[in-house]
Amino acid sequence: MELRFRPDSRETLTHTNLSAVRHDGTGLWLAGDETATVEHLAWNGERYDAQRTFHLADHVELPAGPHDEADIEGLARADGHLWLVGSHSLKRRKAKSRDPVKAARRLATVLREENRFVLVRLPLDPVTGDPGRGEILSGADNLAAHLAGDEHLAPFLALPGKDNGLDVEGIAVTGRRVFLGLRGPVLRGWAVVLEIAPESAGGGRMRLGRPYRKHFLDLHGLGVRDLCPYGEDLLLLTGPSMDLDGPVRVVRWRQERHEGVVHADDLEVVAELPYGVGCDHPEGLAVLDGDKLMVVYDSPAPNRLTPEGGVYADVIPI
């Protein structure tokens, strides 16, 4: 399925850095991990097109201002709202130089970018579907700050996401339950899904309404790359926690029967997904029409790009 983007988004490489997707009945909400925007594409009968861009800084007060990337890794739609979550991860610089001294120096540099540490809720206009002024959980009250004393997760807060540190990569909202999937850390092969209950705090802010819960899932060493509701259940896009290519699979987590500690034989593998070597990294998952899944890719292979400025997503049956 082709997703077609405007020239300005292609220049900023949004179409090759897709990290999250949700379907809204008429089109798609999409986010990339290199901007502080969210995109909407409409279905025209042949492809998703007619891109509209919404800057997060027009809707909430971002902690690092409007221009720093927010590393949005998850999108959700529920009860007339659009939710967005940043990775909440630290970033280690890449060893780009062939000079060993320079490469080692870069690898020793860890960056903290405050716009990554955000959870955003935007109301959607019931007529136009456009997002309005919303609420944000960020700053000193951000999610990572609430994990500072956690017996499982606190030791990983100082590690970059690609080093098996804290890395939020998916969100699903069902009623008051907000689930956040962690790509990392993976604890002796067990992935972690956080369950939180944010509530309005006034003045465009949110707070955590009750203590968070942790769910541990035996994904055979994989972390969570995305998750989305499927009826009463959750579908999880799973993949490596660190800078590896695969394997990648979609797993069904039946909520009514298994919570807290979920063993591998209590999870159903829905699909094994293709992945490339250094490319084609499945990052976003959405349910289409109840019986199909759409998967979008970060760093798509050249054969996924179209001459008209589009990129192909995969559509697979459930």
Short mmCIF file of N, CA and C in Angstrom, two decimals, residues 174 228-235 252-256:
data_model
loop_
_atom_site.label_atom_id
_atom_site.label_comp_id
_atom_site.label_asym_id
_atom_site.label_seq_id
_atom_site.Cartn_x
_atom_site.Cartn_y
_atom_site.Cartn_z
N THR A 174 -7.09 1.89 26.00
CA THR A 174 -8.38 1.21 26.09
C THR A 174 -9.07 1.71 27.35
N CYS A 228 -1.11 -2.18 19.61
CA CYS A 228 -2.39 -1.55 19.27
C CYS A 228 -3.53 -2.46 19.72
N PRO A 229 -4.69 -1.86 20.03
CA PRO A 229 -5.85 -2.66 20.45
C PRO A 229 -6.37 -3.52 19.31
N TYR A 230 -6.88 -4.69 19.68
CA TYR A 230 -7.54 -5.58 18.71
C TYR A 230 -8.71 -6.23 19.46
N GLY A 231 -9.90 -5.60 19.39
CA GLY A 231 -11.01 -6.05 20.22
C GLY A 231 -10.66 -5.84 21.68
N GLU A 232 -10.79 -6.90 22.48
CA GLU A 232 -10.44 -6.83 23.89
C GLU A 232 -8.97 -7.15 24.14
N ASP A 233 -8.22 -7.43 23.08
CA ASP A 233 -6.83 -7.85 23.21
C ASP A 233 -5.90 -6.75 22.74
N LEU A 234 -4.61 -7.03 22.87
CA LEU A 234 -3.58 -6.15 22.32
C LEU A 234 -2.71 -6.94 21.36
N LEU A 235 -2.36 -6.29 20.24
CA LEU A 235 -1.38 -6.84 19.32
C LEU A 235 -0.06 -6.12 19.56
N ARG A 252 -0.22 -11.71 19.72
CA ARG A 252 -1.51 -11.35 20.32
C ARG A 252 -1.48 -11.66 21.81
N TRP A 253 -1.82 -10.65 22.60
CA TRP A 253 -1.87 -10.76 24.05
C TRP A 253 -3.33 -10.68 24.47
N ARG A 254 -3.88 -11.80 24.92
CA ARG A 254 -5.29 -11.86 25.30
C ARG A 254 -5.44 -11.31 26.72
N GLN A 255 -6.02 -10.11 26.82
CA GLN A 255 -6.04 -9.37 28.06
C GLN A 255 -6.86 -10.02 29.16
N GLU A 256 -7.98 -10.66 28.79
CA GLU A 256 -8.88 -11.12 29.83
C GLU A 256 -8.32 -12.31 30.60
#
